[in-house]
Amino acid sequence: MFIFSPLDQFDMKLFMGFASPMDFMSNLNMTTFTMYTMLVYLVMYYMFKLSLNNKKMMGSQWFLSMEATFHTMLNMVKGQMGGTAYGTYVPFIYTLFIFILIANLMGMMPYSFALSACLVFMMSLSIMIWMGVTILGLVKHGFVFFSLFVPGGTPLPLVPVLVLIELLSYTARAVSLGLRLSANTLAGHLLLNILSSLMFTFMSISYLTFGMGMLPLFGVFAMVGLEWVMGMIQAYVFSILTSSYIKDAVYLH
Amino acid sequence: MVNVTRYAVPILKPYWTFFAGAGITYYLIGKAANASMNSDEFINDPRHPRFNRGEKVIDIKALP
């Protein structure tokens, strides 16, 4: 009897390995992760390129939908950051949003691989963003950047405790941003795998259980729909939080 | 043929801090990954790249 773990869907399979006497060359292996990242990149590239309608003067419906996603992000970043500096960071936030959205939507295809469920990848992305934002704040404001940890209107005796708490909360951002996305995706896909294998086993016992399983099956379909929505929401949440962190670094209070 | 046009969008000037953060993150995650790879749990895993260099299985129990 073979027992297949629900975690098998997140296994990295090696397609092409690079063996070398040097240690670091072995990191250039072609795995499922590499393949799906390239697929996401190809989808991103052709999604925008093909929507240009052969660079005609009149945009197509597809071009309009691409422009709508850009304007959504533009207005989101403008609402979050405001001021004069928001425009510089819109391309970055938009790229993050589109990448995570397409990765999540591709991960929802049956037998596909969920890129966002790779904890190391998402945590590395969030740590990179956090470090970039911190260096940006330090370069822009110098030591005045540390005034971010003192909320306005704090009584003086409370300042040492509050600074420690704010510092901890700020440091936790590095981890929470990526962990939120990957934990949601991992848990969602795991749940879908477990529920659907449960339903398959139950409904394949007899005609009676097949009929009985129809109602819970709609529950599983609802969970699948919820996972689609969660994938899109998580991409939006990641972008909105990134823009909020950039706002904190650029404008402080 | 792929026709790619290069536009004068500033990339390095506004985003150099994120590139620096990426470099630091790459270094730190690489260090963590190597430490995990060479820990007692995974040192004898058949996928370890040291076996490509002809190294042999290490007897962990025999180590001091």
PDB file of C-alpha atoms in Angstrom:
ATOM      1  CA  MET A   1       0.000   0.000   0.000  1.00  0.00           C
ATOM      2  CA  PHE A   2       1.545   3.309  -1.089  1.00  0.00           C
ATOM      3  CA  ILE A   3       0.886   6.268   1.149  1.00  0.00           C
ATOM      4  CA  PHE A   4       1.212   9.541  -0.721  1.00  0.00           C
ATOM      5  CA  SER A   5       1.836  12.538   1.502  1.00  0.00           C
ATOM      6  CA  PRO A   6      -0.103  15.754   0.763  1.00  0.00           C
ATOM      7  CA  LEU A   7       3.282  17.498   0.979  1.00  0.00           C
ATOM      8  CA  ASP A   8       4.500  15.683  -2.171  1.00  0.00           C
ATOM      9  CA  GLN A   9       3.040  18.505  -4.289  1.00  0.00           C
ATOM     10  CA  PHE A  10       5.707  20.871  -2.900  1.00  0.00           C
ATOM     11  CA  ASP A  11       8.640  18.552  -3.711  1.00  0.00           C
ATOM     12  CA  MET A  12      11.425  20.048  -5.812  1.00  0.00           C
ATOM     13  CA  LYS A  13      12.291  17.751  -8.677  1.00  0.00           C
ATOM     14  CA  LEU A  14      15.691  18.079 -10.308  1.00  0.00           C
ATOM     15  CA  PHE A  15      15.506  18.283 -14.110  1.00  0.00           C
ATOM     16  CA  MET A  16      19.075  19.202 -14.951  1.00  0.00           C
ATOM     17  CA  GLY A  17      21.988  19.202 -12.517  1.00  0.00           C
ATOM     18  CA  PHE A  18      25.334  20.945 -12.853  1.00  0.00           C
ATOM     19  CA  ALA A  19      28.079  18.910 -11.217  1.00  0.00           C
ATOM     20  CA  SER A  20      31.377  20.655 -10.654  1.00  0.00           C
ATOM     21  CA  PRO A  21      34.416  20.436  -8.390  1.00  0.00           C
ATOM     22  CA  MET A  22      33.451  23.882  -7.039  1.00  0.00           C
ATOM     23  CA  ASP A  23      30.700  24.045  -4.455  1.00  0.00           C
ATOM     24  CA  PHE A  24      28.696  27.027  -5.696  1.00  0.00           C
ATOM     25  CA  MET A  25      28.156  25.774  -9.253  1.00  0.00           C
ATOM     26  CA  SER A  26      25.785  23.102  -7.938  1.00  0.00           C
ATOM     27  CA  ASN A  27      23.341  25.882  -7.068  1.00  0.00           C
ATOM     28  CA  LEU A  28      22.687  26.411 -10.790  1.00  0.00           C
ATOM     29  CA  ASN A  29      20.503  23.281 -10.955  1.00  0.00           C
ATOM     30  CA  MET A  30      17.353  23.403 -13.058  1.00  0.00           C
ATOM     31  CA  THR A  31      14.517  22.391 -10.729  1.00  0.00           C
ATOM     32  CA  THR A  32      10.717  22.744 -10.685  1.00  0.00           C
ATOM     33  CA  PHE A  33      11.252  26.126  -9.028  1.00  0.00           C
ATOM     34  CA  THR A  34      13.436  27.362 -11.889  1.00  0.00           C
ATOM     35  CA  MET A  35      10.994  26.069 -14.473  1.00  0.00           C
ATOM     36  CA  TYR A  36       7.938  27.687 -12.886  1.00  0.00           C
ATOM     37  CA  THR A  37       9.753  30.995 -12.321  1.00  0.00           C
ATOM     38  CA  MET A  38      10.658  31.014 -16.026  1.00  0.00           C
ATOM     39  CA  LEU A  39       7.027  30.162 -16.894  1.00  0.00           C
ATOM     40  CA  VAL A  40       5.781  33.048 -14.738  1.00  0.00           C
ATOM     41  CA  TYR A  41       8.306  35.349 -16.417  1.00  0.00           C
ATOM     42  CA  LEU A  42       7.200  34.193 -19.893  1.00  0.00           C
ATOM     43  CA  VAL A  43       3.526  34.697 -19.005  1.00  0.00           C
ATOM     44  CA  MET A  44       4.317  38.193 -17.654  1.00  0.00           C
ATOM     45  CA  TYR A  45       6.325  39.131 -20.730  1.00  0.00           C
ATOM     46  CA  TYR A  46       3.831  37.893 -23.319  1.00  0.00           C
ATOM     47  CA  MET A  47       0.818  39.111 -21.323  1.00  0.00           C
ATOM     48  CA  PHE A  48       2.070  42.670 -21.809  1.00  0.00           C
ATOM     49  CA  LYS A  49       3.680  42.270 -25.212  1.00  0.00           C
ATOM     50  CA  LEU A  50       0.710  40.611 -26.910  1.00  0.00           C
ATOM     51  CA  SER A  51      -1.732  43.119 -25.400  1.00  0.00           C
ATOM     52  CA  LEU A  52      -0.043  45.920 -27.323  1.00  0.00           C
ATOM     53  CA  ASN A  53      -2.091  44.895 -30.406  1.00  0.00           C
ATOM     54  CA  ASN A  54       0.925  45.159 -32.743  1.00  0.00           C
ATOM     55  CA  LYS A  55       1.518  48.718 -31.447  1.00  0.00           C
ATOM     56  CA  LYS A  56      -1.558  50.059 -33.218  1.00  0.00           C
ATOM     57  CA  MET A  57      -2.951  53.445 -32.199  1.00  0.00           C
ATOM     58  CA  MET A  58      -6.190  51.863 -30.917  1.00  0.00           C
ATOM     59  CA  GLY A  59      -5.663  49.680 -27.864  1.00  0.00           C
ATOM     60  CA  SER A  60      -7.414  46.323 -27.675  1.00  0.00           C
ATOM     61  CA  GLN A  61      -9.662  45.097 -24.850  1.00  0.00           C
ATOM     62  CA  TRP A  62      -6.700  43.153 -23.503  1.00  0.00           C
ATOM     63  CA  PHE A  63      -4.604  46.329 -23.452  1.00  0.00           C
ATOM     64  CA  LEU A  64      -7.392  48.043 -21.513  1.00  0.00           C
ATOM     65  CA  SER A  65      -7.379  45.279 -18.873  1.00  0.00           C
ATOM     66  CA  MET A  66      -3.587  45.519 -18.506  1.00  0.00           C
ATOM     67  CA  GLU A  67      -3.879  49.289 -18.139  1.00  0.00           C
ATOM     68  CA  ALA A  68      -6.638  48.753 -15.536  1.00  0.00           C
ATOM     69  CA  THR A  69      -4.307  46.598 -13.402  1.00  0.00           C
ATOM     70  CA  PHE A  70      -1.619  49.275 -13.668  1.00  0.00           C
ATOM     71  CA  HIS A  71      -4.026  52.026 -12.648  1.00  0.00           C
ATOM     72  CA  THR A  72      -5.237  49.934  -9.695  1.00  0.00           C
ATOM     73  CA  MET A  73      -1.660  49.697  -8.433  1.00  0.00           C
ATOM     74  CA  LEU A  74      -0.938  53.350  -9.222  1.00  0.00           C
ATOM     75  CA  ASN A  75      -3.962  54.488  -7.205  1.00  0.00           C
ATOM     76  CA  MET A  76      -3.132  52.069  -4.393  1.00  0.00           C
ATOM     77  CA  VAL A  77       0.440  53.336  -4.075  1.00  0.00           C
ATOM     78  CA  LYS A  78      -0.767  56.947  -4.385  1.00  0.00           C
ATOM     79  CA  GLY A  79      -3.319  56.312  -1.600  1.00  0.00           C
ATOM     80  CA  GLN A  80      -0.753  54.600   0.625  1.00  0.00           C
ATOM     81  CA  MET A  81       2.274  56.799   0.045  1.00  0.00           C
ATOM     82  CA  GLY A  82       0.962  60.062  -1.343  1.00  0.00           C
ATOM     83  CA  GLY A  83       3.306  63.025  -1.498  1.00  0.00           C
ATOM     84  CA  THR A  84       5.695  63.544  -4.386  1.00  0.00           C
ATOM     85  CA  ALA A  85       7.863  60.428  -4.143  1.00  0.00           C
ATOM     86  CA  TYR A  86       5.225  57.756  -4.763  1.00  0.00           C
ATOM     87  CA  GLY A  87       5.740  57.597  -8.532  1.00  0.00           C
ATOM     88  CA  THR A  88       9.312  56.282  -8.209  1.00  0.00           C
ATOM     89  CA  TYR A  89       8.181  53.116  -6.485  1.00  0.00           C
ATOM     90  CA  VAL A  90       5.084  52.251  -8.559  1.00  0.00           C
ATOM     91  CA  PRO A  91       6.999  50.067 -11.081  1.00  0.00           C
ATOM     92  CA  PHE A  92       8.519  48.023  -8.250  1.00  0.00           C
ATOM     93  CA  ILE A  93       5.219  47.528  -6.415  1.00  0.00           C
ATOM     94  CA  TYR A  94       3.436  46.708  -9.687  1.00  0.00           C
ATOM     95  CA  THR A  95       6.078  44.135 -10.650  1.00  0.00           C
ATOM     96  CA  LEU A  96       5.795  42.481  -7.244  1.00  0.00           C
ATOM     97  CA  PHE A  97       2.006  42.387  -7.508  1.00  0.00           C
ATOM     98  CA  ILE A  98       1.919  40.943 -11.028  1.00  0.00           C
ATOM     99  CA  PHE A  99       4.630  38.367 -10.261  1.00  0.00           C
ATOM    100  CA  ILE A 100       2.925  37.077  -7.106  1.00  0.00           C
ATOM    101  CA  LEU A 101      -0.527  37.187  -8.758  1.00  0.00           C
ATOM    102  CA  ILE A 102       0.582  35.153 -11.777  1.00  0.00           C
ATOM    103  CA  ALA A 103       2.585  32.748  -9.569  1.00  0.00           C
ATOM    104  CA  ASN A 104      -0.484  32.172  -7.372  1.00  0.00           C
ATOM    105  CA  LEU A 105      -2.872  31.776 -10.302  1.00  0.00           C
ATOM    106  CA  MET A 106      -0.495  29.353 -12.045  1.00  0.00           C
ATOM    107  CA  GLY A 107      -0.202  27.410  -8.801  1.00  0.00           C
ATOM    108  CA  MET A 108      -3.965  26.928  -8.811  1.00  0.00           C
ATOM    109  CA  MET A 109      -3.794  24.897 -12.035  1.00  0.00           C
ATOM    110  CA  PRO A 110      -4.208  21.163 -11.271  1.00  0.00           C
ATOM    111  CA  TYR A 111      -0.913  19.280 -10.876  1.00  0.00           C
ATOM    112  CA  SER A 112       0.992  22.568 -10.970  1.00  0.00           C
ATOM    113  CA  PHE A 113       3.597  23.826  -8.515  1.00  0.00           C
ATOM    114  CA  ALA A 114       2.787  26.704  -6.152  1.00  0.00           C
ATOM    115  CA  LEU A 115       5.749  29.105  -6.225  1.00  0.00           C
ATOM    116  CA  SER A 116       4.400  31.150  -3.323  1.00  0.00           C
ATOM    117  CA  ALA A 117       4.425  28.088  -1.090  1.00  0.00           C
ATOM    118  CA  CYS A 118       8.251  28.049  -1.235  1.00  0.00           C
ATOM    119  CA  LEU A 119       8.956  29.481   2.209  1.00  0.00           C
ATOM    120  CA  VAL A 120      12.648  30.181   1.558  1.00  0.00           C
ATOM    121  CA  PHE A 121      11.879  32.089  -1.653  1.00  0.00           C
ATOM    122  CA  MET A 122       9.143  34.260  -0.128  1.00  0.00           C
ATOM    123  CA  MET A 123      11.103  34.939   3.062  1.00  0.00           C
ATOM    124  CA  SER A 124      14.166  35.894   0.991  1.00  0.00           C
ATOM    125  CA  LEU A 125      11.977  38.272  -1.029  1.00  0.00           C
ATOM    126  CA  SER A 126      10.543  39.884   2.112  1.00  0.00           C
ATOM    127  CA  ILE A 127      13.973  40.115   3.801  1.00  0.00           C
ATOM    128  CA  MET A 128      15.343  41.737   0.613  1.00  0.00           C
ATOM    129  CA  ILE A 129      12.479  44.278   0.594  1.00  0.00           C
ATOM    130  CA  TRP A 130      12.886  44.978   4.324  1.00  0.00           C
ATOM    131  CA  MET A 131      16.651  45.494   4.014  1.00  0.00           C
ATOM    132  CA  GLY A 132      16.178  47.698   0.945  1.00  0.00           C
ATOM    133  CA  VAL A 133      13.604  49.796   2.773  1.00  0.00           C
ATOM    134  CA  THR A 134      15.797  50.116   5.887  1.00  0.00           C
ATOM    135  CA  ILE A 135      18.874  51.140   3.851  1.00  0.00           C
ATOM    136  CA  LEU A 136      16.656  53.611   1.931  1.00  0.00           C
ATOM    137  CA  GLY A 137      15.454  55.174   5.198  1.00  0.00           C
ATOM    138  CA  LEU A 138      18.980  55.358   6.635  1.00  0.00           C
ATOM    139  CA  VAL A 139      20.457  56.901   3.479  1.00  0.00           C
ATOM    140  CA  LYS A 140      17.625  59.421   3.150  1.00  0.00           C
ATOM    141  CA  HIS A 141      17.304  60.484   6.790  1.00  0.00           C
ATOM    142  CA  GLY A 142      20.490  59.325   8.538  1.00  0.00           C
ATOM    143  CA  PHE A 143      20.101  58.875  12.289  1.00  0.00           C
ATOM    144  CA  VAL A 144      16.734  60.706  12.179  1.00  0.00           C
ATOM    145  CA  PHE A 145      15.384  57.440  10.677  1.00  0.00           C
ATOM    146  CA  PHE A 146      15.336  56.024  14.221  1.00  0.00           C
ATOM    147  CA  SER A 147      12.618  58.537  15.130  1.00  0.00           C
ATOM    148  CA  LEU A 148      10.305  56.078  13.348  1.00  0.00           C
ATOM    149  CA  PHE A 149      10.448  53.955  16.509  1.00  0.00           C
ATOM    150  CA  VAL A 150       9.100  56.761  18.720  1.00  0.00           C
ATOM    151  CA  PRO A 151       5.371  57.287  18.017  1.00  0.00           C
ATOM    152  CA  GLY A 152       4.179  60.872  18.223  1.00  0.00           C
ATOM    153  CA  GLY A 153       2.776  62.038  21.570  1.00  0.00           C
ATOM    154  CA  THR A 154       4.552  59.398  23.685  1.00  0.00           C
ATOM    155  CA  PRO A 155       5.229  60.356  27.346  1.00  0.00           C
ATOM    156  CA  LEU A 156       8.994  60.477  28.055  1.00  0.00           C
ATOM    157  CA  PRO A 157       9.116  57.679  30.705  1.00  0.00           C
ATOM    158  CA  LEU A 158       7.468  55.270  28.244  1.00  0.00           C
ATOM    159  CA  VAL A 159       9.901  55.973  25.394  1.00  0.00           C
ATOM    160  CA  PRO A 160      12.543  53.271  26.225  1.00  0.00           C
ATOM    161  CA  VAL A 161       9.930  50.491  26.451  1.00  0.00           C
ATOM    162  CA  LEU A 162       8.071  51.692  23.394  1.00  0.00           C
ATOM    163  CA  VAL A 163      11.263  51.965  21.323  1.00  0.00           C
ATOM    164  CA  LEU A 164      12.080  48.321  22.115  1.00  0.00           C
ATOM    165  CA  ILE A 165       8.580  47.199  21.207  1.00  0.00           C
ATOM    166  CA  GLU A 166       8.589  49.255  17.986  1.00  0.00           C
ATOM    167  CA  LEU A 167      12.029  47.868  17.088  1.00  0.00           C
ATOM    168  CA  LEU A 168      10.759  44.315  17.564  1.00  0.00           C
ATOM    169  CA  SER A 169       7.656  45.077  15.509  1.00  0.00           C
ATOM    170  CA  TYR A 170       9.819  46.625  12.762  1.00  0.00           C
ATOM    171  CA  THR A 171      12.178  43.646  12.678  1.00  0.00           C
ATOM    172  CA  ALA A 172       9.220  41.248  12.564  1.00  0.00           C
ATOM    173  CA  ARG A 173       8.121  42.894   9.291  1.00  0.00           C
ATOM    174  CA  ALA A 174      11.023  41.198   7.492  1.00  0.00           C
ATOM    175  CA  VAL A 175       9.649  37.770   8.394  1.00  0.00           C
ATOM    176  CA  SER A 176       5.908  38.407   8.504  1.00  0.00           C
ATOM    177  CA  LEU A 177       5.630  39.800   4.957  1.00  0.00           C
ATOM    178  CA  GLY A 178       6.909  36.628   3.298  1.00  0.00           C
ATOM    179  CA  LEU A 179       5.621  34.197   5.912  1.00  0.00           C
ATOM    180  CA  ARG A 180       2.039  35.467   5.555  1.00  0.00           C
ATOM    181  CA  LEU A 181       2.004  34.764   1.814  1.00  0.00           C
ATOM    182  CA  SER A 182       3.769  31.408   1.875  1.00  0.00           C
ATOM    183  CA  ALA A 183       1.909  30.082   4.945  1.00  0.00           C
ATOM    184  CA  ASN A 184      -1.455  31.008   3.390  1.00  0.00           C
ATOM    185  CA  THR A 185      -0.593  29.357   0.075  1.00  0.00           C
ATOM    186  CA  LEU A 186       0.970  26.290   1.707  1.00  0.00           C
ATOM    187  CA  ALA A 187      -1.965  25.760   4.072  1.00  0.00           C
ATOM    188  CA  GLY A 188      -4.526  26.370   1.312  1.00  0.00           C
ATOM    189  CA  HIS A 189      -2.973  23.934  -1.148  1.00  0.00           C
ATOM    190  CA  LEU A 190      -2.423  21.344   1.579  1.00  0.00           C
ATOM    191  CA  LEU A 191      -6.061  21.616   2.627  1.00  0.00           C
ATOM    192  CA  LEU A 192      -7.270  21.278  -0.962  1.00  0.00           C
ATOM    193  CA  ASN A 193      -5.095  18.201  -1.487  1.00  0.00           C
ATOM    194  CA  ILE A 194      -6.304  16.553   1.727  1.00  0.00           C
ATOM    195  CA  LEU A 195      -9.988  17.375   1.152  1.00  0.00           C
ATOM    196  CA  SER A 196     -10.020  16.265  -2.459  1.00  0.00           C
ATOM    197  CA  SER A 197      -8.183  12.997  -1.756  1.00  0.00           C
ATOM    198  CA  LEU A 198     -10.632  12.390   1.104  1.00  0.00           C
ATOM    199  CA  MET A 199     -13.608  13.014  -1.196  1.00  0.00           C
ATOM    200  CA  PHE A 200     -12.115  10.807  -3.916  1.00  0.00           C
ATOM    201  CA  THR A 201     -11.609   7.929  -1.470  1.00  0.00           C
ATOM    202  CA  PHE A 202     -15.089   8.374  -0.002  1.00  0.00           C
ATOM    203  CA  MET A 203     -16.918   8.651  -3.311  1.00  0.00           C
ATOM    204  CA  SER A 204     -15.132   5.676  -4.895  1.00  0.00           C
ATOM    205  CA  ILE A 205     -16.321   3.206  -2.231  1.00  0.00           C
ATOM    206  CA  SER A 206     -19.849   2.569  -3.610  1.00  0.00           C
ATOM    207  CA  TYR A 207     -22.765   4.177  -5.485  1.00  0.00           C
ATOM    208  CA  LEU A 208     -24.304   5.167  -2.138  1.00  0.00           C
ATOM    209  CA  THR A 209     -21.208   7.050  -0.978  1.00  0.00           C
ATOM    210  CA  PHE A 210     -20.926   8.573  -4.453  1.00  0.00           C
ATOM    211  CA  GLY A 211     -24.384  10.083  -4.042  1.00  0.00           C
ATOM    212  CA  MET A 212     -23.729  11.066  -0.436  1.00  0.00           C
ATOM    213  CA  GLY A 213     -20.507  12.755  -1.433  1.00  0.00           C
ATOM    214  CA  MET A 214     -22.127  15.195  -3.849  1.00  0.00           C
ATOM    215  CA  LEU A 215     -22.991  17.775  -1.184  1.00  0.00           C
ATOM    216  CA  PRO A 216     -19.566  17.824   0.512  1.00  0.00           C
ATOM    217  CA  LEU A 217     -18.048  17.994  -2.991  1.00  0.00           C
ATOM    218  CA  PHE A 218     -19.636  21.404  -3.466  1.00  0.00           C
ATOM    219  CA  GLY A 219     -17.952  22.380  -0.207  1.00  0.00           C
ATOM    220  CA  VAL A 220     -14.605  21.344  -1.745  1.00  0.00           C
ATOM    221  CA  PHE A 221     -15.433  23.425  -4.859  1.00  0.00           C
ATOM    222  CA  ALA A 222     -16.154  26.377  -2.546  1.00  0.00           C
ATOM    223  CA  MET A 223     -12.739  25.843  -0.901  1.00  0.00           C
ATOM    224  CA  VAL A 224     -11.115  25.866  -4.359  1.00  0.00           C
ATOM    225  CA  GLY A 225     -12.886  29.147  -5.148  1.00  0.00           C
ATOM    226  CA  LEU A 226     -11.714  30.545  -1.814  1.00  0.00           C
ATOM    227  CA  GLU A 227      -8.135  29.546  -2.633  1.00  0.00           C
ATOM    228  CA  TRP A 228      -8.377  31.397  -5.981  1.00  0.00           C
ATOM    229  CA  VAL A 229      -9.560  34.502  -4.129  1.00  0.00           C
ATOM    230  CA  MET A 230      -6.906  34.126  -1.408  1.00  0.00           C
ATOM    231  CA  GLY A 231      -4.175  33.934  -4.055  1.00  0.00           C
ATOM    232  CA  MET A 232      -5.282  37.255  -5.537  1.00  0.00           C
ATOM    233  CA  ILE A 233      -5.809  38.888  -2.145  1.00  0.00           C
ATOM    234  CA  GLN A 234      -2.397  37.785  -0.858  1.00  0.00           C
ATOM    235  CA  ALA A 235      -0.709  39.356  -3.892  1.00  0.00           C
ATOM    236  CA  TYR A 236      -2.551  42.629  -3.170  1.00  0.00           C
ATOM    237  CA  VAL A 237      -1.744  42.464   0.568  1.00  0.00           C
ATOM    238  CA  PHE A 238       1.963  41.885  -0.174  1.00  0.00           C
ATOM    239  CA  SER A 239       2.071  44.946  -2.462  1.00  0.00           C
ATOM    240  CA  ILE A 240       0.086  47.219  -0.151  1.00  0.00           C
ATOM    241  CA  LEU A 241       2.291  46.343   2.826  1.00  0.00           C
ATOM    242  CA  THR A 242       5.464  46.867   0.780  1.00  0.00           C
ATOM    243  CA  SER A 243       4.225  50.329  -0.243  1.00  0.00           C
ATOM    244  CA  SER A 244       3.345  51.065   3.408  1.00  0.00           C
ATOM    245  CA  TYR A 245       6.870  50.090   4.524  1.00  0.00           C
ATOM    246  CA  ILE A 246       8.411  52.250   1.785  1.00  0.00           C
ATOM    247  CA  LYS A 247       6.180  55.130   2.924  1.00  0.00           C
ATOM    248  CA  ASP A 248       7.466  54.718   6.494  1.00  0.00           C
ATOM    249  CA  ALA A 249      11.066  54.865   5.308  1.00  0.00           C
ATOM    250  CA  VAL A 250      10.640  57.778   2.880  1.00  0.00           C
ATOM    251  CA  TYR A 251       8.308  60.008   4.896  1.00  0.00           C
ATOM    252  CA  LEU A 252       8.859  58.667   8.474  1.00  0.00           C
ATOM    253  CA  HIS A 253       5.838  59.952  10.408  1.00  0.00           C
TER     254      HIS A 253
ATOM    255  CA  MET B   1      13.264  37.573 -33.526  1.00  0.00           C
ATOM    256  CA  VAL B   2      12.537  39.253 -30.198  1.00  0.00           C
ATOM    257  CA  ASN B   3      12.409  43.028 -30.537  1.00  0.00           C
ATOM    258  CA  VAL B   4      13.152  44.590 -27.155  1.00  0.00           C
ATOM    259  CA  THR B   5      13.320  48.384 -26.837  1.00  0.00           C
ATOM    260  CA  ARG B   6      15.381  49.902 -24.032  1.00  0.00           C
ATOM    261  CA  TYR B   7      13.578  52.827 -22.397  1.00  0.00           C
ATOM    262  CA  ALA B   8      15.265  55.461 -20.220  1.00  0.00           C
ATOM    263  CA  VAL B   9      13.486  54.345 -17.033  1.00  0.00           C
ATOM    264  CA  PRO B  10      15.730  54.914 -13.985  1.00  0.00           C
ATOM    265  CA  ILE B  11      16.406  51.520 -12.378  1.00  0.00           C
ATOM    266  CA  LEU B  12      19.655  51.804 -10.420  1.00  0.00           C
ATOM    267  CA  LYS B  13      19.204  55.312  -9.020  1.00  0.00           C
ATOM    268  CA  PRO B  14      15.937  54.782  -7.113  1.00  0.00           C
ATOM    269  CA  TYR B  15      16.312  51.028  -6.444  1.00  0.00           C
ATOM    270  CA  TRP B  16      20.002  50.562  -5.571  1.00  0.00           C
ATOM    271  CA  THR B  17      19.070  49.941  -1.908  1.00  0.00           C
ATOM    272  CA  PHE B  18      16.936  46.970  -2.933  1.00  0.00           C
ATOM    273  CA  PHE B  19      19.804  45.577  -5.027  1.00  0.00           C
ATOM    274  CA  ALA B  20      22.082  45.962  -1.975  1.00  0.00           C
ATOM    275  CA  GLY B  21      19.433  44.248   0.177  1.00  0.00           C
ATOM    276  CA  ALA B  22      19.210  41.448  -2.388  1.00  0.00           C
ATOM    277  CA  GLY B  23      22.987  40.971  -2.279  1.00  0.00           C
ATOM    278  CA  ILE B  24      23.018  40.830   1.529  1.00  0.00           C
ATOM    279  CA  THR B  25      20.014  38.448   1.563  1.00  0.00           C
ATOM    280  CA  TYR B  26      21.667  36.185  -1.065  1.00  0.00           C
ATOM    281  CA  TYR B  27      24.810  36.006   1.084  1.00  0.00           C
ATOM    282  CA  LEU B  28      22.938  35.310   4.344  1.00  0.00           C
ATOM    283  CA  ILE B  29      20.517  32.729   2.876  1.00  0.00           C
ATOM    284  CA  GLY B  30      23.453  31.054   1.108  1.00  0.00           C
ATOM    285  CA  LYS B  31      25.307  30.805   4.422  1.00  0.00           C
ATOM    286  CA  ALA B  32      22.191  29.354   6.116  1.00  0.00           C
ATOM    287  CA  ALA B  33      21.656  26.866   3.275  1.00  0.00           C
ATOM    288  CA  ASN B  34      25.277  25.697   3.367  1.00  0.00           C
ATOM    289  CA  ALA B  35      25.139  25.309   7.151  1.00  0.00           C
ATOM    290  CA  SER B  36      21.947  23.270   6.847  1.00  0.00           C
ATOM    291  CA  MET B  37      23.458  21.179   4.024  1.00  0.00           C
ATOM    292  CA  ASN B  38      26.566  20.359   6.072  1.00  0.00           C
ATOM    293  CA  SER B  39      24.711  19.618   9.312  1.00  0.00           C
ATOM    294  CA  ASP B  40      24.678  16.083  10.719  1.00  0.00           C
ATOM    295  CA  GLU B  41      21.179  15.463   9.366  1.00  0.00           C
ATOM    296  CA  PHE B  42      21.979  16.100   5.700  1.00  0.00           C
ATOM    297  CA  ILE B  43      25.747  15.528   5.365  1.00  0.00           C
ATOM    298  CA  ASN B  44      25.190  11.993   4.053  1.00  0.00           C
ATOM    299  CA  ASP B  45      22.143  12.796   1.873  1.00  0.00           C
ATOM    300  CA  PRO B  46      22.785  11.287  -1.621  1.00  0.00           C
ATOM    301  CA  ARG B  47      21.893  14.643  -3.248  1.00  0.00           C
ATOM    302  CA  HIS B  48      24.772  16.429  -1.457  1.00  0.00           C
ATOM    303  CA  PRO B  49      27.123  18.013  -4.065  1.00  0.00           C
ATOM    304  CA  ARG B  50      30.229  16.712  -2.264  1.00  0.00           C
ATOM    305  CA  PHE B  51      29.515  13.219  -3.670  1.00  0.00           C
ATOM    306  CA  ASN B  52      30.006  14.691  -7.176  1.00  0.00           C
ATOM    307  CA  ARG B  53      33.562  15.532  -6.134  1.00  0.00           C
ATOM    308  CA  GLY B  54      34.207  11.935  -5.196  1.00  0.00           C
ATOM    309  CA  GLU B  55      33.910  12.270  -1.412  1.00  0.00           C
ATOM    310  CA  LYS B  56      32.734   9.349   0.695  1.00  0.00           C
ATOM    311  CA  VAL B  57      30.031   8.840   3.334  1.00  0.00           C
ATOM    312  CA  ILE B  58      31.035  10.221   6.766  1.00  0.00           C
ATOM    313  CA  ASP B  59      30.354   8.048   9.813  1.00  0.00           C
ATOM    314  CA  ILE B  60      28.770  10.640  12.156  1.00  0.00           C
ATOM    315  CA  LYS B  61      28.765   8.317  15.186  1.00  0.00           C
ATOM    316  CA  ALA B  62      32.532   7.796  14.887  1.00  0.00           C
ATOM    317  CA  LEU B  63      33.204  11.582  15.010  1.00  0.00           C
ATOM    318  CA  PRO B  64      34.699  12.897  18.317  1.00  0.00           C
TER     319      PRO B  64
END
